[in-house]
PDB file of C-alpha atoms in Angstrom:
ATOM      1  CA  MET A   1     -11.699  10.550   2.371  1.00 90.00           C
ATOM      2  CA  ILE A   2      -8.565   9.972   0.311  1.00 94.00           C
ATOM      3  CA  SER A   3      -7.123  13.231  -0.986  1.00 96.00           C
ATOM      4  CA  ILE A   4      -5.369  13.562  -4.356  1.00 98.00           C
ATOM      5  CA  LEU A   5      -3.378  16.455  -5.799  1.00 98.00           C
ATOM      6  CA  LEU A   6      -3.800  16.642  -9.579  1.00 98.00           C
ATOM      7  CA  VAL A   7      -1.093  18.643 -11.360  1.00 98.00           C
ATOM      8  CA  GLU A   8      -2.135  19.073 -15.002  1.00 97.00           C
ATOM      9  CA  ASP A   9      -2.003  22.097 -17.342  1.00 95.00           C
ATOM     10  CA  ASP A  10      -4.581  20.766 -19.813  1.00 94.00           C
ATOM     11  CA  ASN A  11      -7.828  22.220 -18.458  1.00 96.00           C
ATOM     12  CA  ALA A  12     -10.146  19.852 -20.313  1.00 95.00           C
ATOM     13  CA  LEU A  13      -8.209  16.766 -19.222  1.00 95.00           C
ATOM     14  CA  ALA A  14      -7.919  18.046 -15.658  1.00 96.00           C
ATOM     15  CA  MET A  15     -11.678  18.556 -15.438  1.00 96.00           C
ATOM     16  CA  GLU A  16     -12.308  15.065 -16.816  1.00 96.00           C
ATOM     17  CA  LEU A  17      -9.880  13.443 -14.373  1.00 96.00           C
ATOM     18  CA  ALA A  18     -11.113  15.453 -11.388  1.00 97.00           C
ATOM     19  CA  SER A  19     -14.740  14.614 -12.167  1.00 97.00           C
ATOM     20  CA  PHE A  20     -13.943  10.910 -12.502  1.00 97.00           C
ATOM     21  CA  LEU A  21     -11.961  10.821  -9.260  1.00 97.00           C
ATOM     22  CA  LYS A  22     -14.683  12.628  -7.330  1.00 97.00           C
ATOM     23  CA  GLU A  23     -17.253  10.157  -8.650  1.00 97.00           C
ATOM     24  CA  ASN A  24     -15.057   7.451  -7.117  1.00 96.00           C
ATOM     25  CA  ASN A  25     -15.098   9.165  -3.719  1.00 96.00           C
ATOM     26  CA  TYR A  26     -11.719  10.903  -3.835  1.00 97.00           C
ATOM     27  CA  SER A  27     -11.143  14.475  -2.736  1.00 97.00           C
ATOM     28  CA  VAL A  28      -9.274  16.337  -5.500  1.00 98.00           C
ATOM     29  CA  ASP A  29      -7.318  19.590  -5.609  1.00 98.00           C
ATOM     30  CA  TRP A  30      -6.116  20.797  -9.001  1.00 98.00           C
ATOM     31  CA  ALA A  31      -2.991  22.793  -9.837  1.00 98.00           C
ATOM     32  CA  GLU A  32      -2.288  23.871 -13.422  1.00 97.00           C
ATOM     33  CA  ASN A  33       1.400  24.700 -12.933  1.00 97.00           C
ATOM     34  CA  GLY A  34       4.382  23.934 -10.734  1.00 95.00           C
ATOM     35  CA  LYS A  35       4.093  27.049  -8.582  1.00 94.00           C
ATOM     36  CA  ALA A  36       0.486  26.338  -7.618  1.00 96.00           C
ATOM     37  CA  ALA A  37       1.280  22.660  -7.030  1.00 96.00           C
ATOM     38  CA  THR A  38       4.198  23.495  -4.731  1.00 93.00           C
ATOM     39  CA  HIS A  39       1.990  25.808  -2.678  1.00 92.00           C
ATOM     40  CA  LEU A  40      -0.786  23.218  -2.360  1.00 94.00           C
ATOM     41  CA  ILE A  41       1.410  20.258  -1.498  1.00 91.00           C
ATOM     42  CA  GLY A  42       3.301  22.320   1.062  1.00 85.00           C
ATOM     43  CA  SER A  43       0.182  23.456   2.898  1.00 84.00           C
ATOM     44  CA  ASN A  44      -2.158  20.439   2.645  1.00 91.00           C
ATOM     45  CA  HIS A  45      -2.107  16.693   3.202  1.00 90.00           C
ATOM     46  CA  TYR A  46      -2.436  14.508   0.115  1.00 94.00           C
ATOM     47  CA  ASP A  47      -2.497  10.728  -0.034  1.00 93.00           C
ATOM     48  CA  LEU A  48      -1.336  10.676  -3.650  1.00 96.00           C
ATOM     49  CA  CYS A  49      -0.165  13.049  -6.389  1.00 97.00           C
ATOM     50  CA  LEU A  50      -0.933  12.781 -10.118  1.00 98.00           C
ATOM     51  CA  LEU A  51       1.811  14.802 -11.791  1.00 97.00           C
ATOM     52  CA  ASP A  52       1.993  15.822 -15.451  1.00 95.00           C
ATOM     53  CA  ILE A  53       5.486  16.018 -16.934  1.00 93.00           C
ATOM     54  CA  GLY A  54       4.838  18.912 -19.329  1.00 91.00           C
ATOM     55  CA  LEU A  55       4.012  21.922 -17.168  1.00 96.00           C
ATOM     56  CA  PRO A  56       4.165  25.540 -18.414  1.00 95.00           C
ATOM     57  CA  ASP A  57       6.553  26.853 -15.752  1.00 95.00           C
ATOM     58  CA  CYS A  58       8.767  23.856 -14.937  1.00 95.00           C
ATOM     59  CA  SER A  59       9.546  20.244 -15.718  1.00 93.00           C
ATOM     60  CA  GLY A  60       7.462  17.598 -14.021  1.00 94.00           C
ATOM     61  CA  PHE A  61      10.691  15.683 -13.416  1.00 94.00           C
ATOM     62  CA  GLU A  62      12.171  18.606 -11.474  1.00 92.00           C
ATOM     63  CA  LEU A  63       8.948  19.066  -9.533  1.00 94.00           C
ATOM     64  CA  CYS A  64       8.824  15.375  -8.621  1.00 93.00           C
ATOM     65  CA  LYS A  65      12.396  15.528  -7.342  1.00 89.00           C
ATOM     66  CA  THR A  66      11.555  18.617  -5.273  1.00 89.00           C
ATOM     67  CA  PHE A  67       8.418  17.036  -3.814  1.00 90.00           C
ATOM     68  CA  ARG A  68      10.346  13.947  -2.771  1.00 82.00           C
ATOM     69  CA  ALA A  69      12.297  16.028  -0.228  1.00 70.00           C
ATOM     70  CA  TRP A  70       9.239  15.947   2.052  1.00 76.00           C
ATOM     71  CA  PHE A  71       6.325  14.226   0.300  1.00 85.00           C
ATOM     72  CA  HIS A  72       6.496  10.493   0.962  1.00 80.00           C
ATOM     73  CA  ASN A  73       3.169   9.355  -0.466  1.00 87.00           C
ATOM     74  CA  PRO A  74       2.784   7.890  -3.978  1.00 91.00           C
ATOM     75  CA  ILE A  75       3.437  10.017  -7.071  1.00 94.00           C
ATOM     76  CA  ILE A  76       2.080   8.836 -10.420  1.00 95.00           C
ATOM     77  CA  MET A  77       3.472  10.708 -13.420  1.00 93.00           C
ATOM     78  CA  LEU A  78       1.274  11.513 -16.422  1.00 93.00           C
ATOM     79  CA  THR A  79       2.774  12.041 -19.861  1.00 86.00           C
ATOM     80  CA  ALA A  80       1.914  11.940 -23.533  1.00 82.00           C
ATOM     81  CA  CYS A  81       5.338  10.426 -24.270  1.00 77.00           C
ATOM     82  CA  ASP A  82       6.009   6.804 -23.370  1.00 72.00           C
ATOM     83  CA  SER A  83       9.675   6.720 -24.381  1.00 79.00           C
ATOM     84  CA  GLU A  84      11.976   4.548 -22.303  1.00 81.00           C
ATOM     85  CA  ASP A  85      14.088   7.570 -21.310  1.00 83.00           C
ATOM     86  CA  ASN A  86      11.056   9.416 -19.958  1.00 82.00           C
ATOM     87  CA  ILE A  87       9.913   6.429 -17.934  1.00 83.00           C
ATOM     88  CA  VAL A  88      13.384   5.835 -16.492  1.00 84.00           C
ATOM     89  CA  ASN A  89      13.830   9.537 -15.673  1.00 84.00           C
ATOM     90  CA  GLY A  90      10.484   9.646 -13.904  1.00 85.00           C
ATOM     91  CA  LEU A  91      11.233   6.617 -11.764  1.00 85.00           C
ATOM     92  CA  GLU A  92      14.740   7.860 -10.964  1.00 86.00           C
ATOM     93  CA  VAL A  93      13.505  11.198  -9.608  1.00 88.00           C
ATOM     94  CA  GLY A  94      11.065   9.447  -7.290  1.00 88.00           C
ATOM     95  CA  ALA A  95       7.863   8.614  -9.170  1.00 90.00           C
ATOM     96  CA  ASP A  96       6.131   5.419  -8.082  1.00 87.00           C
ATOM     97  CA  ASP A  97       4.330   4.765 -11.352  1.00 89.00           C
ATOM     98  CA  TYR A  98       4.002   6.124 -14.877  1.00 87.00           C
ATOM     99  CA  VAL A  99       0.808   6.451 -16.946  1.00 91.00           C
ATOM    100  CA  THR A 100       0.730   7.452 -20.606  1.00 87.00           C
ATOM    101  CA  LYS A 101      -1.920   9.911 -21.834  1.00 86.00           C
ATOM    102  CA  PRO A 102      -4.501   9.412 -23.114  1.00 82.00           C
ATOM    103  CA  CYS A 103      -5.230   6.533 -20.787  1.00 83.00           C
ATOM    104  CA  SER A 104      -8.247   4.519 -19.772  1.00 89.00           C
ATOM    105  CA  LEU A 105      -9.830   6.008 -16.658  1.00 94.00           C
ATOM    106  CA  ARG A 106     -10.370   2.493 -15.339  1.00 92.00           C
ATOM    107  CA  ILE A 107      -6.677   1.702 -15.750  1.00 91.00           C
ATOM    108  CA  LEU A 108      -5.686   4.948 -14.040  1.00 94.00           C
ATOM    109  CA  HIS A 109      -8.042   4.149 -11.186  1.00 95.00           C
ATOM    110  CA  SER A 110      -6.523   0.685 -10.797  1.00 92.00           C
ATOM    111  CA  ARG A 111      -3.024   2.213 -10.706  1.00 91.00           C
ATOM    112  CA  ILE A 112      -4.135   4.651  -8.013  1.00 94.00           C
ATOM    113  CA  THR A 113      -5.719   1.958  -5.842  1.00 91.00           C
ATOM    114  CA  SER A 114      -2.656  -0.256  -6.294  1.00 87.00           C
ATOM    115  CA  GLN A 115      -0.316   2.496  -5.089  1.00 87.00           C
ATOM    116  CA  LEU A 116      -2.555   3.315  -2.135  1.00 88.00           C
ATOM    117  CA  ARG A 117      -2.668  -0.366  -1.124  1.00 83.00           C
ATOM    118  CA  ARG A 118       1.109  -0.561  -1.289  1.00 76.00           C
ATOM    119  CA  LYS A 119       1.471   2.580   0.807  1.00 74.00           C
ATOM    120  CA  LYS A 120      -0.923   1.168   3.384  1.00 70.00           C
ATOM    121  CA  TRP A 121       1.136  -2.022   3.519  1.00 61.00           C
ATOM    122  CA  ASP A 122       4.380  -0.027   3.942  1.00 60.00           C
ATOM    123  CA  ASP A 123       2.836   2.056   6.726  1.00 61.00           C
ATOM    124  CA  ARG A 124       1.867  -1.075   8.573  1.00 58.00           C
ATOM    125  CA  GLN A 125       5.495  -2.193   8.662  1.00 59.00           C
ATOM    126  CA  GLU A 126       6.013   0.487  11.364  1.00 62.00           C
ATOM    127  CA  LEU A 127       3.402  -0.983  13.671  1.00 68.00           C
ATOM    128  CA  LYS A 128       4.451  -2.000  17.173  1.00 81.00           C
ATOM    129  CA  SER A 129       1.538  -4.328  17.838  1.00 87.00           C
ATOM    130  CA  LEU A 130      -1.635  -5.637  16.229  1.00 88.00           C
ATOM    131  CA  LEU A 131      -4.877  -6.366  18.060  1.00 90.00           C
ATOM    132  CA  SER A 132      -7.411  -8.579  16.306  1.00 91.00           C
ATOM    133  CA  GLY A 133     -10.332  -9.886  18.311  1.00 90.00           C
ATOM    134  CA  GLU A 134      -8.840 -11.752  21.277  1.00 90.00           C
ATOM    135  CA  LEU A 135      -5.446 -11.997  19.566  1.00 92.00           C
ATOM    136  CA  LEU A 136      -2.508  -9.687  20.365  1.00 93.00           C
ATOM    137  CA  ILE A 137       0.517  -9.714  18.062  1.00 92.00           C
ATOM    138  CA  ASP A 138       3.516  -8.031  19.714  1.00 90.00           C
ATOM    139  CA  ILE A 139       5.761  -7.105  16.796  1.00 84.00           C
ATOM    140  CA  LEU A 140       8.524  -5.656  18.980  1.00 77.00           C
ATOM    141  CA  HIS A 141       8.920  -8.882  20.951  1.00 82.00           C
ATOM    142  CA  ARG A 142       7.758 -11.252  18.197  1.00 85.00           C
ATOM    143  CA  THR A 143       5.105 -12.932  20.328  1.00 91.00           C
ATOM    144  CA  ILE A 144       1.448 -13.819  19.787  1.00 93.00           C
ATOM    145  CA  SER A 145      -0.948 -14.142  22.695  1.00 93.00           C
ATOM    146  CA  CYS A 146      -4.633 -14.886  23.065  1.00 91.00           C
ATOM    147  CA  ASN A 147      -6.537 -13.954  26.212  1.00 87.00           C
ATOM    148  CA  GLY A 148      -3.189 -13.461  27.934  1.00 86.00           C
ATOM    149  CA  GLU A 149      -1.808 -16.873  26.943  1.00 89.00           C
ATOM    150  CA  VAL A 150       1.382 -16.698  24.853  1.00 91.00           C
ATOM    151  CA  LEU A 151       1.246 -19.156  21.962  1.00 91.00           C
ATOM    152  CA  SER A 152       4.144 -21.508  21.297  1.00 88.00           C
ATOM    153  CA  ILE A 153       4.772 -20.979  17.586  1.00 87.00           C
ATOM    154  CA  SER A 154       7.644 -21.239  15.123  1.00 80.00           C
ATOM    155  CA  ASN A 155       9.246 -18.285  13.343  1.00 79.00           C
ATOM    156  CA  THR A 156       7.464 -19.236  10.132  1.00 82.00           C
ATOM    157  CA  GLU A 157       4.082 -19.434  11.852  1.00 88.00           C
ATOM    158  CA  TYR A 158       4.704 -16.040  13.433  1.00 88.00           C
ATOM    159  CA  GLU A 159       5.567 -14.462  10.071  1.00 86.00           C
ATOM    160  CA  LEU A 160       2.493 -15.998   8.460  1.00 90.00           C
ATOM    161  CA  CYS A 161       0.273 -14.602  11.187  1.00 92.00           C
ATOM    162  CA  VAL A 162       1.765 -11.098  10.919  1.00 89.00           C
ATOM    163  CA  VAL A 163       1.608 -10.963   7.118  1.00 87.00           C
ATOM    164  CA  LEU A 164      -2.000 -12.156   7.028  1.00 91.00           C
ATOM    165  CA  ALA A 165      -3.082  -9.798   9.814  1.00 90.00           C
ATOM    166  CA  LYS A 166      -1.471  -6.846   8.011  1.00 83.00           C
ATOM    167  CA  SER A 167      -3.285  -7.646   4.769  1.00 80.00           C
ATOM    168  CA  ASP A 168      -6.333  -5.655   5.917  1.00 72.00           C
ATOM    169  CA  GLY A 169      -8.862  -8.338   5.034  1.00 81.00           C
ATOM    170  CA  GLN A 170      -7.635  -8.626   1.451  1.00 82.00           C
ATOM    171  CA  ILE A 171      -7.172 -12.059  -0.085  1.00 85.00           C
ATOM    172  CA  MET A 172      -3.476 -12.972  -0.021  1.00 85.00           C
ATOM    173  CA  PRO A 173      -2.589 -15.164  -3.014  1.00 84.00           C
ATOM    174  CA  ARG A 174      -0.283 -18.038  -2.138  1.00 86.00           C
ATOM    175  CA  GLU A 175       2.469 -16.661  -4.384  1.00 80.00           C
ATOM    176  CA  LEU A 176       2.395 -13.247  -2.713  1.00 77.00           C
ATOM    177  CA  LEU A 177       2.314 -14.809   0.745  1.00 83.00           C
ATOM    178  CA  LEU A 178       5.400 -16.859  -0.102  1.00 81.00           C
ATOM    179  CA  ASP A 179       7.165 -13.720  -1.345  1.00 72.00           C
ATOM    180  CA  ARG A 180       6.320 -11.803   1.834  1.00 70.00           C
ATOM    181  CA  ILE A 181       7.681 -14.538   4.074  1.00 73.00           C
ATOM    182  CA  TRP A 182      10.828 -14.843   1.978  1.00 60.00           C
ATOM    183  CA  ASP A 183      11.397 -11.075   2.077  1.00 43.00           C
ATOM    184  CA  VAL A 184      10.861 -10.781   5.824  1.00 43.00           C
ATOM    185  CA  ARG A 185      13.077 -13.598   7.104  1.00 42.00           C
ATOM    186  CA  GLY A 186      15.204 -14.609   4.136  1.00 42.00           C
ATOM    187  CA  GLN A 187      14.054 -18.209   4.590  1.00 49.00           C
ATOM    188  CA  PHE A 188      12.753 -20.608   1.981  1.00 51.00           C
ATOM    189  CA  ILE A 189       9.150 -21.790   2.215  1.00 59.00           C
ATOM    190  CA  ASP A 190       7.806 -23.610  -0.828  1.00 67.00           C
ATOM    191  CA  ASP A 191       4.221 -23.968  -1.954  1.00 72.00           C
ATOM    192  CA  ASN A 192       3.998 -27.568  -0.766  1.00 74.00           C
ATOM    193  CA  THR A 193       4.790 -26.705   2.849  1.00 80.00           C
ATOM    194  CA  LEU A 194       2.790 -23.459   2.996  1.00 87.00           C
ATOM    195  CA  SER A 195      -0.476 -25.333   3.563  1.00 88.00           C
ATOM    196  CA  VAL A 196       1.134 -27.289   6.395  1.00 88.00           C
ATOM    197  CA  HIS A 197       2.358 -24.115   8.126  1.00 88.00           C
ATOM    198  CA  VAL A 198      -1.045 -22.453   7.769  1.00 92.00           C
ATOM    199  CA  SER A 199      -2.784 -25.552   9.124  1.00 92.00           C
ATOM    200  CA  ARG A 200      -0.492 -25.659  12.155  1.00 89.00           C
ATOM    201  CA  LEU A 201      -0.970 -21.946  12.832  1.00 93.00           C
ATOM    202  CA  ARG A 202      -4.744 -22.264  12.532  1.00 92.00           C
ATOM    203  CA  LYS A 203      -4.728 -25.216  14.950  1.00 91.00           C
ATOM    204  CA  LYS A 204      -2.660 -23.308  17.529  1.00 90.00           C
ATOM    205  CA  LEU A 205      -4.915 -20.262  17.272  1.00 92.00           C
ATOM    206  CA  GLY A 206      -7.885 -22.561  17.812  1.00 89.00           C
ATOM    207  CA  LEU A 207      -6.459 -23.869  21.090  1.00 87.00           C
ATOM    208  CA  TYR A 208      -6.843 -20.447  22.723  1.00 84.00           C
ATOM    209  CA  CYS A 209      -9.194 -18.383  20.570  1.00 85.00           C
ATOM    210  CA  ASP A 210     -10.728 -19.017  17.160  1.00 73.00           C
ATOM    211  CA  LYS A 211      -9.694 -21.146  14.186  1.00 68.00           C
ATOM    212  CA  SER A 212     -11.714 -18.920  11.858  1.00 87.00           C
ATOM    213  CA  TYR A 213      -9.115 -16.119  11.946  1.00 92.00           C
ATOM    214  CA  ILE A 214      -7.654 -17.569   8.748  1.00 94.00           C
ATOM    215  CA  GLU A 215      -9.972 -18.382   5.855  1.00 94.00           C
ATOM    216  CA  THR A 216      -8.851 -20.559   2.956  1.00 95.00           C
ATOM    217  CA  ILE A 217      -9.842 -19.155  -0.440  1.00 93.00           C
ATOM    218  CA  LYS A 218      -9.827 -22.266  -2.605  1.00 92.00           C
ATOM    219  CA  GLY A 219      -7.447 -22.095  -5.539  1.00 91.00           C
ATOM    220  CA  ILE A 220      -6.177 -18.626  -4.590  1.00 91.00           C
ATOM    221  CA  GLY A 221      -4.803 -18.225  -1.084  1.00 92.00           C
ATOM    222  CA  TYR A 222      -5.887 -17.029   2.357  1.00 94.00           C
ATOM    223  CA  ARG A 223      -7.684 -14.156   4.054  1.00 92.00           C
ATOM    224  CA  TRP A 224      -7.608 -12.776   7.609  1.00 93.00           C
ATOM    225  CA  ASN A 225     -11.204 -12.635   8.822  1.00 91.00           C
ATOM    226  CA  PHE A 226     -11.068 -10.351  11.862  1.00 90.00           C
ATOM    227  CA  MET A 227     -10.716  -6.574  12.113  1.00 87.00           C
ATOM    228  CA  VAL A 228      -7.172  -5.486  13.001  1.00 84.00           C
ATOM    229  CA  VAL A 229      -6.200  -2.433  15.044  1.00 84.00           C
ATOM    230  CA  GLY A 230      -2.546  -1.406  14.977  1.00 72.00           C
ATOM    231  CA  LYS A 231      -0.430   0.606  17.388  1.00 57.00           C
ATOM    232  CA  CYS A 232       2.475   2.473  15.821  1.00 54.00           C
ATOM    233  CA  HIS A 233       5.925   3.265  17.086  1.00 48.00           C
ATOM    234  CA  GLU A 234       6.040   6.522  18.997  1.00 43.00           C
ATOM    235  CA  ASN A 235       8.142   8.185  16.279  1.00 39.00           C
ATOM    236  CA  THR A 236       5.785   7.200  13.463  1.00 36.00           C
ATOM    237  CA  ILE A 237       3.587   9.967  12.053  1.00 32.00           C
TER     238      ILE A 237
END
């Protein structure tokens, strides 16, 4: 279960947020001041922190900066003030997102899930290899093999395969897929040639294993259809 630390001095709001999060299958610990929050975050694992700026014993900005010395999971700051200075200060001290109170619980939930997805993606960048069905992607050596046979693929086809496999079964819009490939290799792939690269990759996968690894979602993008198991680097926690 995903664990969230809620740091909020408004008891009524804290109870409302905690109740909502628990209804959505999150585990929630609540701290009403900076001292309690520091104790909790130092002695427990949390996947995400919701941090109020206006705490009775310290500034949420200072607390966020302190947490960032060892807490590397997402921090979403909560505040009743949406001034540009506050937003900039929050992001500069290490916050990942900024939500103005009062806020829609649905919007807050979407911000939380977005940050958790991004963290999951970042974590997967440390993977050494990916195993999906009969397919083995060796990230260290940049090879893809199926049933022991190493596939002859281009750099672009390799990057496509890795990005799709790391997407955890989520639909990858064409625009996002293009951005990922650009970011990884610094090479230009336009929308017109993306379909060609995907088609070639699918054909090569089909020679040794299964063409259905990659599903086309008409008008949107692509999805990886098989479960993926990753092996991390030895120094990755």
